[in-house]
XYZ file of C-alpha atoms in Angstrom:
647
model
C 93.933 38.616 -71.270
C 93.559 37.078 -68.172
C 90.146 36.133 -65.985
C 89.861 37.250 -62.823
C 87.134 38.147 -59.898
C 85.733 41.798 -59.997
C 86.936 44.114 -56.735
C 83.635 44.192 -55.023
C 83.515 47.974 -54.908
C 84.036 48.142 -58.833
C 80.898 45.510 -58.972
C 78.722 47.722 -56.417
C 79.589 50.502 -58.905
C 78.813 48.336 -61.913
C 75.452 47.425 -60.531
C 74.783 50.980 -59.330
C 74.276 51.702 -63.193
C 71.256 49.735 -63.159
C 70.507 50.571 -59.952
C 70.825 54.129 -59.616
C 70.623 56.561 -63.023
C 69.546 59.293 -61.273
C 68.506 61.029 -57.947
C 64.910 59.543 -58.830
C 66.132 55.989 -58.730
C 67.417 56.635 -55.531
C 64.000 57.813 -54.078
C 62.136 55.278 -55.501
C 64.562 52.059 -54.165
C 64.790 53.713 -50.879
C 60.642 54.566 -50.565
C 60.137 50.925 -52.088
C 62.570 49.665 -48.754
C 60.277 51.609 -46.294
C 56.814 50.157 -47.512
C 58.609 46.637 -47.854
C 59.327 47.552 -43.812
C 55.502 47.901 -43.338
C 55.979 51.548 -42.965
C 52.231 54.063 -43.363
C 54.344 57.734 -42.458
C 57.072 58.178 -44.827
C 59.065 61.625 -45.383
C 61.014 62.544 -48.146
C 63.569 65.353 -48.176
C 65.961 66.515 -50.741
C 68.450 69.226 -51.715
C 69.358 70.485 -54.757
C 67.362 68.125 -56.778
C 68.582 65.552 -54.945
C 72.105 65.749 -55.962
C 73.352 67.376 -52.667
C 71.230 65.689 -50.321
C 68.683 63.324 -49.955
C 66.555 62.320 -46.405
C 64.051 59.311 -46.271
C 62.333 58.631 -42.861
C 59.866 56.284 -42.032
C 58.108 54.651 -39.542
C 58.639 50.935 -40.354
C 59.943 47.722 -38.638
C 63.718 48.912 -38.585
C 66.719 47.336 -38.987
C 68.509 45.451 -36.221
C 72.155 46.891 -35.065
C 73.778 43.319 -35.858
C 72.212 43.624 -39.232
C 73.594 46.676 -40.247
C 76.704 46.359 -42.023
C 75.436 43.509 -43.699
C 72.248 45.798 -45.215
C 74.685 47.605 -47.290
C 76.415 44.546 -48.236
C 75.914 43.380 -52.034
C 73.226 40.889 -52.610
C 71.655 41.071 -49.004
C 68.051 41.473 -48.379
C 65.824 39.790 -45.631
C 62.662 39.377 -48.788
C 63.733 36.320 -50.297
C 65.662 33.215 -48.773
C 65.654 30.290 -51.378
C 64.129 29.576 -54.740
C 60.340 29.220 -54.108
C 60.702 32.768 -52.509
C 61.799 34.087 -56.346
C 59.297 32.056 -58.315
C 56.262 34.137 -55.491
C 57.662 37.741 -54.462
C 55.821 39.647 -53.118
C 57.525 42.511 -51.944
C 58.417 45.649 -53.674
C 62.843 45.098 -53.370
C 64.102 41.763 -53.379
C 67.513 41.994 -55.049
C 69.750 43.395 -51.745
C 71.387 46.011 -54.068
C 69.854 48.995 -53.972
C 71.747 49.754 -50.421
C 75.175 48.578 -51.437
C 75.244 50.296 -54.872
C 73.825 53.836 -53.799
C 76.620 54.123 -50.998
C 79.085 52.718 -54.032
C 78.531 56.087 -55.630
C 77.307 58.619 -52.266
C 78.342 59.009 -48.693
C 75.371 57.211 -47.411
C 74.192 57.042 -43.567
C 71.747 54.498 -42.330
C 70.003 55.021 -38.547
C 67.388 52.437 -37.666
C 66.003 50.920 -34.546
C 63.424 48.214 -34.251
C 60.581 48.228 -31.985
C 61.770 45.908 -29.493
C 65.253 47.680 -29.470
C 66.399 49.879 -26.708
C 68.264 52.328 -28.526
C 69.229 53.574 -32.161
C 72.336 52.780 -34.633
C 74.124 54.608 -37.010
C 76.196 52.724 -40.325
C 77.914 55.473 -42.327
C 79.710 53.965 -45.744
C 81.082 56.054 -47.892
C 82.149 55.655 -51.640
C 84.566 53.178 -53.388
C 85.952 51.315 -50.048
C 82.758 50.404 -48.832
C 83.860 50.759 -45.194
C 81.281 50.469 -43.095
C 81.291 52.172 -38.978
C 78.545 51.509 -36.958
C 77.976 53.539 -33.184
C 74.614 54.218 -31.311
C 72.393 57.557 -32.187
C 69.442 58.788 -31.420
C 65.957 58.028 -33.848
C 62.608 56.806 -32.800
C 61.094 53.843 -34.216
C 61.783 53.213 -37.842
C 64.347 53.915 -40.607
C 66.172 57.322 -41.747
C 68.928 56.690 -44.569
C 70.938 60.213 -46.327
C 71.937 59.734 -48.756
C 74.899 63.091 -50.010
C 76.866 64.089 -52.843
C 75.418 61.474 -55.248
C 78.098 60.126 -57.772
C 80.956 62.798 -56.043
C 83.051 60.161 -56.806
C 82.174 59.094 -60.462
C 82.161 62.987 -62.630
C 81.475 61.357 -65.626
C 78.037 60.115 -64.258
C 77.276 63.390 -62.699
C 78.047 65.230 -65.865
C 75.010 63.590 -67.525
C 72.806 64.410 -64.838
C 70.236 67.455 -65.824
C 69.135 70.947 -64.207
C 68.342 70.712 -60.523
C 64.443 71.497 -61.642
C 64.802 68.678 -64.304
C 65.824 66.454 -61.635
C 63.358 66.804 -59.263
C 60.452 67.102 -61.843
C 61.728 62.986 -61.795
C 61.389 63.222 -58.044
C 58.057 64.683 -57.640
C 57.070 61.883 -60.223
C 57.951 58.710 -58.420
C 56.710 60.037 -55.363
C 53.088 60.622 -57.414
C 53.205 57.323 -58.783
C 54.124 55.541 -55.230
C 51.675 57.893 -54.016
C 48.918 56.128 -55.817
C 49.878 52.752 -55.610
C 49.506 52.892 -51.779
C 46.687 55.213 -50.922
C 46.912 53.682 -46.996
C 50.520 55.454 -46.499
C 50.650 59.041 -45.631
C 53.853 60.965 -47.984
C 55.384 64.527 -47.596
C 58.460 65.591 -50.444
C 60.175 68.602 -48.940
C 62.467 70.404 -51.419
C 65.683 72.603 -50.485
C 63.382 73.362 -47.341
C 59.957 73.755 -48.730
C 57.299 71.399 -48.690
C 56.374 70.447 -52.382
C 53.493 67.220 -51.446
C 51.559 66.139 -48.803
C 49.505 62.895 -49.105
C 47.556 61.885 -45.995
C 46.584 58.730 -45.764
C 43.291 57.580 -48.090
C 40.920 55.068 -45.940
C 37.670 55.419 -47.458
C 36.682 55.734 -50.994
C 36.414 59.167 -51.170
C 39.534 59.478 -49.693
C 41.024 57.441 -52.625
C 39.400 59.762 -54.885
C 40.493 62.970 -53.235
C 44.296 61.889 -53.842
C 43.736 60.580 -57.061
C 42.643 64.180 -58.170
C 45.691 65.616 -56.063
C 47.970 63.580 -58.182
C 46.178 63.916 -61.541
C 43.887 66.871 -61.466
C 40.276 66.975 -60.187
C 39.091 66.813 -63.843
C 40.690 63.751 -64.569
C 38.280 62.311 -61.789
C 35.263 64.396 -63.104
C 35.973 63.010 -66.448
C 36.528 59.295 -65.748
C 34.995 56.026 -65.221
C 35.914 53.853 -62.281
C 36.034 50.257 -63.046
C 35.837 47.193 -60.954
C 36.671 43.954 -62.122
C 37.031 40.350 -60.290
C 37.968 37.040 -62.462
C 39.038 33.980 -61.161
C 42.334 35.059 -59.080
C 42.706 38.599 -60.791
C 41.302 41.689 -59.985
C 41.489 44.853 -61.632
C 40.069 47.974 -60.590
C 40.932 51.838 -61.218
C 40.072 54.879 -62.998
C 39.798 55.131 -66.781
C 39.296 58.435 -67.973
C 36.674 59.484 -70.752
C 38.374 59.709 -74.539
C 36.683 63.227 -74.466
C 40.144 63.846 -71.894
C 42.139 62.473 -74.469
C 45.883 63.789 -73.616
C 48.223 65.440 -76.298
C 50.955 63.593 -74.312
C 51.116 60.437 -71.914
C 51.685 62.299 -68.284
C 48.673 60.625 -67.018
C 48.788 56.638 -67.675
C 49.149 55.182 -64.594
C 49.245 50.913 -64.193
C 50.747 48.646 -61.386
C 50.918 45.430 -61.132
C 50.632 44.347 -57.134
C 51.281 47.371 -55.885
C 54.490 47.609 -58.325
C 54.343 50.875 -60.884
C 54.466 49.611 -64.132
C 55.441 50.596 -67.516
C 54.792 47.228 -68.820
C 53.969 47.158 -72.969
C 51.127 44.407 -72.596
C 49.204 46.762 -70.405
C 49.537 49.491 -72.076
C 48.700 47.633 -75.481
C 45.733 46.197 -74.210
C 44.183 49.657 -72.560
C 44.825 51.689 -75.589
C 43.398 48.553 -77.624
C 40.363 49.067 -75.706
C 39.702 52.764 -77.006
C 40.703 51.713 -80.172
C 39.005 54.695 -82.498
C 37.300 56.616 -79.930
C 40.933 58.521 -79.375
C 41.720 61.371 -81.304
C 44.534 61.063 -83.732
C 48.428 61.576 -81.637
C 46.576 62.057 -78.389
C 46.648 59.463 -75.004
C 44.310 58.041 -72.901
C 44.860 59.040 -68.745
C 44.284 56.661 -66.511
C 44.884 55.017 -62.892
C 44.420 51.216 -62.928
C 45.925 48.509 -60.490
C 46.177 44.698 -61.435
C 46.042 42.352 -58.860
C 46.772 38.307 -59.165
C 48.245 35.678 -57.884
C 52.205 36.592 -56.853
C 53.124 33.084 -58.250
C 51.713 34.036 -61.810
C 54.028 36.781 -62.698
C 57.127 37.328 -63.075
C 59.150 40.560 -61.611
C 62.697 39.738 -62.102
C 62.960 40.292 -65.905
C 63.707 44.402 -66.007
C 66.806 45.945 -64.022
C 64.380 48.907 -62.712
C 61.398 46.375 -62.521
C 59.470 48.462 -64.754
C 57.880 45.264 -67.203
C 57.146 42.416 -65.740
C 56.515 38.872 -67.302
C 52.944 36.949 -67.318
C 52.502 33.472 -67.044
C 49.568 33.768 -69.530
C 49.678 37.002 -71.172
C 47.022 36.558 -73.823
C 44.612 35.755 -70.463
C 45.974 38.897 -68.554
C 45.956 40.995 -71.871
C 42.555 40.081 -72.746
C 40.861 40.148 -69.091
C 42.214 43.889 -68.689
C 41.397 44.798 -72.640
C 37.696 43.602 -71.789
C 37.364 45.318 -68.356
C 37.968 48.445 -70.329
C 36.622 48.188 -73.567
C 33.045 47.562 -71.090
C 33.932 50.639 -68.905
C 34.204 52.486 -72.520
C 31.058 51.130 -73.768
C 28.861 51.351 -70.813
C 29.012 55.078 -71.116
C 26.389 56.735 -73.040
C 28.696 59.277 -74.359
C 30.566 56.863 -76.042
C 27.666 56.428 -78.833
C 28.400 59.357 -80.798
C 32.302 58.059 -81.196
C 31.122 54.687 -82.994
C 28.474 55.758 -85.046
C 30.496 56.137 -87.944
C 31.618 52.648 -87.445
C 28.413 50.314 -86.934
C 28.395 46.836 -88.252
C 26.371 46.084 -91.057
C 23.011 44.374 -90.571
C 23.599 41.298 -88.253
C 27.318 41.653 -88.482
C 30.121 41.457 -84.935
C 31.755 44.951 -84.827
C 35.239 44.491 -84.724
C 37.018 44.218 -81.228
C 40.533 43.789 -82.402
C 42.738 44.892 -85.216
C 44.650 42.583 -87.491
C 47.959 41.591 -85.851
C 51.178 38.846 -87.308
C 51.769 35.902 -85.927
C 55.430 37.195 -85.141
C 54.270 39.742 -82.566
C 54.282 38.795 -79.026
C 51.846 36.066 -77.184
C 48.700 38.871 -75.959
C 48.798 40.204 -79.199
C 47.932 37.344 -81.253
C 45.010 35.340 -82.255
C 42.907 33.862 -79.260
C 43.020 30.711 -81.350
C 46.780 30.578 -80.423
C 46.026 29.431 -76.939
C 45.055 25.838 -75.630
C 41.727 24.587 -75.210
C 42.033 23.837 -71.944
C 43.310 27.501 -71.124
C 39.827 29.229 -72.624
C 37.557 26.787 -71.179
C 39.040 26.992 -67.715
C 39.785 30.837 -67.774
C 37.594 32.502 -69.444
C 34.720 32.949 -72.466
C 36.008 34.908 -75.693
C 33.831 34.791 -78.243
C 36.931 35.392 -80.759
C 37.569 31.718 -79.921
C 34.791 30.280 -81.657
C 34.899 32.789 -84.435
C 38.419 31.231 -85.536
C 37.561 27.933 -85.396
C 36.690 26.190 -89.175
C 33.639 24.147 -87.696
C 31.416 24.340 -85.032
C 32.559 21.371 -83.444
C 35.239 21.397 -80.802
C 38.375 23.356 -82.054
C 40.611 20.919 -80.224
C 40.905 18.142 -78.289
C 42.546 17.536 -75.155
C 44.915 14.286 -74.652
C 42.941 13.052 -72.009
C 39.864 13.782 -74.080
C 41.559 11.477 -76.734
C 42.499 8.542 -74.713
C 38.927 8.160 -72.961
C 37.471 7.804 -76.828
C 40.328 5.700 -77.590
C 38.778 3.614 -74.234
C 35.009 3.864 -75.328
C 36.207 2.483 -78.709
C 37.908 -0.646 -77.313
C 35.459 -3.198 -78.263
C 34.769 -2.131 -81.989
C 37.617 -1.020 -83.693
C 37.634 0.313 -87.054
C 40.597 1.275 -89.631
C 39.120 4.451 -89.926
C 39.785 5.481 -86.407
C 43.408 6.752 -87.798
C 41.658 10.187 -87.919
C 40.515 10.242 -84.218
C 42.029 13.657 -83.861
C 39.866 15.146 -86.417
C 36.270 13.723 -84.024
C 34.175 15.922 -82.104
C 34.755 14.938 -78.567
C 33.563 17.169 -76.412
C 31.305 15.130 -74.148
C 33.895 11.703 -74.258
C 36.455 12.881 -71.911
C 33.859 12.568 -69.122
C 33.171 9.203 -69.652
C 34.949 6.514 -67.722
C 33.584 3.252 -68.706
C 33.048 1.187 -71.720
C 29.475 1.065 -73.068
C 27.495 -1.896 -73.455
C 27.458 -3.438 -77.614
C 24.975 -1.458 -79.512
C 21.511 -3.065 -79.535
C 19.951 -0.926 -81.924
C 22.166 -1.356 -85.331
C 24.767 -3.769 -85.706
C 27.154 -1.680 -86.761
C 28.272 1.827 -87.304
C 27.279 4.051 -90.162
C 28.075 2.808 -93.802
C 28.451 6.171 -94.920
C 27.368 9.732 -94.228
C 25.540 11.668 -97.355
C 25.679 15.335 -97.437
C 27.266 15.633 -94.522
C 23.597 15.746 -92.623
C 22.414 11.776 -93.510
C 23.723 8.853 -91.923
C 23.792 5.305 -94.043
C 23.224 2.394 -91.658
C 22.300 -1.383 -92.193
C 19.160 -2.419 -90.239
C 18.230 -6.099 -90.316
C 18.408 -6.758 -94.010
C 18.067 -3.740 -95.509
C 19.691 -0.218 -95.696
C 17.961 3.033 -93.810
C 18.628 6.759 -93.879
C 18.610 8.716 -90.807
C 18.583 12.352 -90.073
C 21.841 13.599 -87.833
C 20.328 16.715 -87.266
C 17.581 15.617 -85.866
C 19.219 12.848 -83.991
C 21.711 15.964 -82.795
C 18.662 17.910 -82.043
C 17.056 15.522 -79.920
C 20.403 15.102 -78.096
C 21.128 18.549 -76.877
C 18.013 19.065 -76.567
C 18.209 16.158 -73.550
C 21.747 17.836 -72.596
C 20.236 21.313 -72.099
C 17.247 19.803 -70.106
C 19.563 18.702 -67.802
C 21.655 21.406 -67.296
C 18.291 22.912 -67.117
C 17.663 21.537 -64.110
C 20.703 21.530 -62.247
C 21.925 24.905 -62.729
C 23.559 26.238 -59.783
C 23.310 29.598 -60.632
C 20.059 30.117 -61.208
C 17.416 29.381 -57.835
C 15.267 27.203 -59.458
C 15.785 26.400 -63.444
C 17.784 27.597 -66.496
C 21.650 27.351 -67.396
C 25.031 28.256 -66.827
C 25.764 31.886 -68.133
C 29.277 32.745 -68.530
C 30.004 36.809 -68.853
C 31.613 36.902 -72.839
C 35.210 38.566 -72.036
C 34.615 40.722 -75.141
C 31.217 41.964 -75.361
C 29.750 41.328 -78.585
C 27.631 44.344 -80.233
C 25.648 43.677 -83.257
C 22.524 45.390 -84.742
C 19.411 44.032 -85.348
C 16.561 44.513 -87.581
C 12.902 45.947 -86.356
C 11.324 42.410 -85.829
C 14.198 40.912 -84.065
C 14.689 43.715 -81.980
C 10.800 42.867 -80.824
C 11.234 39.176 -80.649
C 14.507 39.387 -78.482
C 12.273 41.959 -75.981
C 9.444 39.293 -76.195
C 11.865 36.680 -74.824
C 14.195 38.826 -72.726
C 13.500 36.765 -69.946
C 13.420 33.418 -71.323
C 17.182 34.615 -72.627
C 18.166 35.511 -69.406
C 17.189 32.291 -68.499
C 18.955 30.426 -71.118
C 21.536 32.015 -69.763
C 21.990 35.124 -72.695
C 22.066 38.628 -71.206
C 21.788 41.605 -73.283
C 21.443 45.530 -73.690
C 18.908 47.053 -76.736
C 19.650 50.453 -77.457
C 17.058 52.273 -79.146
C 17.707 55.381 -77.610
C 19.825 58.603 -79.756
C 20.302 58.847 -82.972
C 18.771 56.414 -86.142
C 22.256 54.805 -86.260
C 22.366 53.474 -83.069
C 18.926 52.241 -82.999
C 18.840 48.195 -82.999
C 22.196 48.288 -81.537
C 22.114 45.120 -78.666
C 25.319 44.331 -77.056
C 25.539 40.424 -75.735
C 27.084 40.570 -72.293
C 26.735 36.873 -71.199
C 25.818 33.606 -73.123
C 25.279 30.357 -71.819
C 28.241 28.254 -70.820
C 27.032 25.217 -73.564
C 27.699 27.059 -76.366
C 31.266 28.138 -75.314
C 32.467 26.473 -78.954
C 29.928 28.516 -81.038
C 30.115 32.199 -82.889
C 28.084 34.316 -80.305
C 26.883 36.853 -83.050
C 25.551 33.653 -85.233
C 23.859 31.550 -82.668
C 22.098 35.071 -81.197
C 21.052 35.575 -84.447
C 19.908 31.896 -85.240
C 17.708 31.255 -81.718
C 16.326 34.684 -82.351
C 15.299 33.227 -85.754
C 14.038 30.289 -84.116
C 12.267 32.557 -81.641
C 10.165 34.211 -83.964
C 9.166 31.102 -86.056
C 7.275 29.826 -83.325
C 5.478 33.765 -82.345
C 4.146 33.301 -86.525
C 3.690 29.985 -86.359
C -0.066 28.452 -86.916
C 0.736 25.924 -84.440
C -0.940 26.475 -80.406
C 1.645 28.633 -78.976
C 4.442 26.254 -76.729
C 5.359 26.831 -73.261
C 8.077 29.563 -73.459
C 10.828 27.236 -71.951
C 10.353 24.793 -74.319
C 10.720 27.528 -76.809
C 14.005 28.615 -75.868
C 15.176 25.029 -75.178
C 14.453 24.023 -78.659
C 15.965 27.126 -80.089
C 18.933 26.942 -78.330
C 19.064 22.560 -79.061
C 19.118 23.870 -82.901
C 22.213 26.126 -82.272
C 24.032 22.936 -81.467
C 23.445 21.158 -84.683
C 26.566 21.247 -86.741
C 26.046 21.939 -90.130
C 28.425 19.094 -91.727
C 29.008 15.323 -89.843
C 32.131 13.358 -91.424
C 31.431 10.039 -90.683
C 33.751 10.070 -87.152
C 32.069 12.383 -85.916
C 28.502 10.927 -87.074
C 29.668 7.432 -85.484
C 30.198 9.934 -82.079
C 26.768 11.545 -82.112
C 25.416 7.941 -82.078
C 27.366 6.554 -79.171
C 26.322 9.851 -76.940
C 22.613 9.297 -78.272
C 22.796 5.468 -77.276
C 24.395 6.805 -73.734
C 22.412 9.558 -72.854
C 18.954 9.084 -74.344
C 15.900 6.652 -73.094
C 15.366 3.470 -75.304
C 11.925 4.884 -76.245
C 13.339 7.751 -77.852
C 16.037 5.671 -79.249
C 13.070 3.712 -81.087
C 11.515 6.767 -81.756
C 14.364 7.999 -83.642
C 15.235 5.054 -85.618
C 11.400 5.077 -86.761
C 12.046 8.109 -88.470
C 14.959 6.452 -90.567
C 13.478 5.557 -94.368
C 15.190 2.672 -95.928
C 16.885 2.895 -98.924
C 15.359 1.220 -102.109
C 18.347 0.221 -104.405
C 16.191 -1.609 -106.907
C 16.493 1.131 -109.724
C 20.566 0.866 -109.152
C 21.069 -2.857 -108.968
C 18.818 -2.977 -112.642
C 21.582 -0.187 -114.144
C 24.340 -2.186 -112.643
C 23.008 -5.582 -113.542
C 22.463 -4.054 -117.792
C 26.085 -2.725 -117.682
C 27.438 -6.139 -115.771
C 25.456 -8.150 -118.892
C 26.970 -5.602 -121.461
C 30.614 -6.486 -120.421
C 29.776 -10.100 -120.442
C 28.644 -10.421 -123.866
C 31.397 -8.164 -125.398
């Protein structure tokens, strides 16, 4: 068996099975070709259910007459040039052979003329030779292409096509779902004669809405929820219907993806992730929702038909459009009665995401999975402190890593094998070395209990308190960011909006003490919703929106619990009440205490406290060390010493 080069025609007819499966496909590479050409009229006319005859006009940019026979050449196209153009597209066709395939397998006639062209042309190719004649016509501005007797030269292709009404039931789909991905261009489907659609052109909102409802029904706009969402470079926005519209099939899930209708599994796993249980058992969820980022941050070239694409980061994409959702969902009140059966326990995170194996793909596994740098820089997920085994930093940068290895030049220990095991959060910003320690000679001896650090002081041995050294620490870190918040006009702290709300339920009291502090919350930086409206179950019910940007690395339902603890020690406290911010400072400072130290990480509490806090407090601090009286040991060990020595 020899190797040799394909006949072009037999590859245009090869490529026209991706290409071209039906009279739909057809329609929907040609309509995709007009809006590419900037075109806002387009008219769509077909015969026969498109078998016998199909007539797409527009009003676009044209094509020039020199560039005609080389538009239905393979592999042509004027939307990419080189390789930077791939890795960005953002057009609708890009592959240059949609043209060339369709008039592999039709008699296909092209008439175009540009703006700045004096008169029309005409290219007419038909079937397997691919000729190609070109001679002048007449055709105002803009693009018609026929396209007759699709696959009249390949039977047993046209034997598997279906009834002429099955056929352009496919038609009057792709025209719907174009139709809503591009409510600024006017459409009209004409069947054997008889006009079938008629979008006009949507400017204003309620224009949007008006041919949303033509598409999908007027109640499917009565019954759903329009969302809005803008993150970093992505923005998605839509309708999401009610799950009281719940579907019995899925005629009415709509996504694109720039513009480009989608059938993409992440999206559609992440939507129906956020109904979760509010969906009645083998019904759908209907809805119209458009995802817009950065061209350079997906991928379209990974489907023949372009119906997936391919995410750059597709656990950031998956989560960002599961949380925009799940919010829309939970925002409205009606969605109460659906999740009463499944509150959380007292105090307890209600579940946001069902178990999933680590073999499935990226978006649908653990939020752990991803880097550090990734969730800091993109977003706030509570599920990635909730997976990590302490409440120190989950992981640690290599940058991170080499500025400690820096700050530890000058005293060097064997024990700093285990660096990547140390808390260094705060390290990587640090550029210089620090000056010798004045304070102790040395590092701590030891760490007892995880919570007591073991340091030689002069002559003798002292015990000091790391939590309250840690306490007095980010307690001087959160005055800071106190005071140089950005967001805030004149005090508080960074708030970051949690990318999966958080809903827990709270007893009586703390329902009162978090309404008591609402604001000083806010302030800190921690917005949430109390519902004690409806039924008994869904009394207590608060749902954490936002929390402050400082305690990124801790469990959001914990540390809400704990500083509403702390809260309501100092309201029953004998002591004169404090100022309120000091109140939620302290609280907050207390959250940040880790509830173990290994010695590493007890040796880098120190070297921030020496860094960042005055030399009174310093002194202060070390005051409240006790030393260590060894005199009852060194008796014991001095009996057993003189036991061995006179046996």
């Amino acid at each position: 068996m020899t190797i040799a080069i394909l006949p072009a025609r037999l590859a245009n007819q090869i490529a026209a099975g991706e290409v071209v499966e039906r009279p739909a496909s057809v329609i929907k590479e040609l309509v995709e070709n007009s809006l590419d050409a900037g075109a806002t009229n387009i008219n769509i006319e077909v015969d026969k259910g498109g078998v016998k005859r199909i007539r797409i006009s527009d009003n676009g940019v044209g094509i020039a007459k020199d560039e005609l026979t080389l538009a239905l050449s393979r592999h042509a196209t004027s939307k990419i040039k080189d390789l930077s153009d791939l890795e960005a597209i953002n057009s609708l066709g890009f592959r240059g052979e949609a043209l060339a395939s369709i008039s592999s397998v039709a008699r296909l006639t092209l008439t175009s003329k540009p703006k700045n062209q004096e008169t029309a042309w005409q290219a007419t190719a038909e079937g397997r030779d691919m000729a190609v004649t070109v001679q002048p016509a007449a055709h105002p501005d803009g693009t018609t292409i026929e396209v007759l007797d699709l696959f009249f030269n390949t039977p047993a292709r046209r034997k598997f096509l279906r009834t002429e009404k099955t056929e352009f039931n496919h038609i009057d789909e792709v025209i719907r779902r174009i139709a809503l991905a591009c409510f600024e261009v006017s459409f009209s489907l004409t069947h054997n004669g008889k006009m079938i659609r008629q979008y006009r052109a949507a400017i204003t909102k309620a224009q949007s809405a008006k041919r949303v409802a033509m598409v999908c029904g007027q109640k499917f706009v009565e019954h759903a929820v329009e969302v809005h969402c803008q993150h970093d470079d992505m923005l998605f926005s839509g309708w999401l219907a009610k799950p009281s519209f719940a579907r019995n099939q899925n005629d009415l899930c709509y996504s694109y993806v720039n513009g480009r209708m989608m059938r993409d599994k992440l999206i559609n796993h992440a939507i129906r992730q956020a109904y979760a249980d509010l969906l009645p058992p083998d019904t759908y969820p209907a809805f119209v929702l458009f995802l817009t980022l950065d061209h350079s941050e997906v991928d379209v070239n990974v489907h023949p038909a372009k119906h997936e694409v391919r995410f750059h980061q597709s656990r950031y994409v998956h989560d960002f459009i599961y949380s925009v959702c799940h919010k829309a969902l939970m925002e409205n009140n009606q969605l109460l009665d659906f999740q009463e059966e499944h509150l959380p326990t007292e105090n307890q995170v209600e579940p946001v995401h069902e178990s999933v194996q680590y073999d499935r793909p990226d978006y649908v596994k653990p939020l752990a999975q991803m880097s550090e740098q990734h969730i800091n820089e993109k977003a706030y997920s509570p599920r990635s402190a909730t997976t990590n085994n302490y409440t120190a930093s989950p992981g640690i940068t290599k940058s991170a890593v080499d500025n400690y290895q820096k700050l530890m030049t000058p005293i060097v220990h064997d024990k700093r094998d285990s660096i990547n095991q140390i808390d260094v959060s705060e390290a990587s910003n640090v550029t210089t070395v620090p000056e010798p320690l004045h304070h102790i000679e040395a590092f701590f001896i030891a760490i007892e209990q995880g919570q007591y650090g073991i340091f030689k002081q002069d002559d003798s041995l002292r015990l000091l308190s790391l939590s309250s050294l840690a306490y007095q620490l980010h307690k001087n870190k959160i005055l800071l960011h106190w005071q140089l918040s950005e967001t805030k006009p004149n005090k508080g702290l960074i708030s970051q909006p949690l990318l999966l709300p958080v809903v827990i339920k709270l007893s009586e009291q703390q329902v009162l003490t978090v309404q008591h502090y609402q604001v000083e919350l806010e302030l800190a930086g921690i917005v949430v919703t109390i519902n004690n409206k409806g039924n008994k179950g869904n009394k207590g019910r608060v749902q954490i929106r936002q929390f402050p940007a400082l305690l990124r690395e801790q469990d959001v339902s914990t540390s809400f619990i704990q500083i509403i603890e702390k809260l309501s020690s100092f309201e029953h406290s004998d002591k004169p009440q404090k100022e309120s911010d000091s109140n939620i400072i302290s609280a907050v400072a207390s959250v940040m205490i880790a509830q173990h130290y290994t010695e590493e990480q007890a040796e880098v509490l120190w070297l921030e406290a020496e860094k960042a806090l005055p030399t009174q407090k310093i002194d202060t601090i070390l005051l409240k060390s006790v030393p260590l009286d060894l005199t009852s040991q060194v008796k014991q060990l001095i009996s057993i010493t003189e036991l061995d020595v006179t046996h």
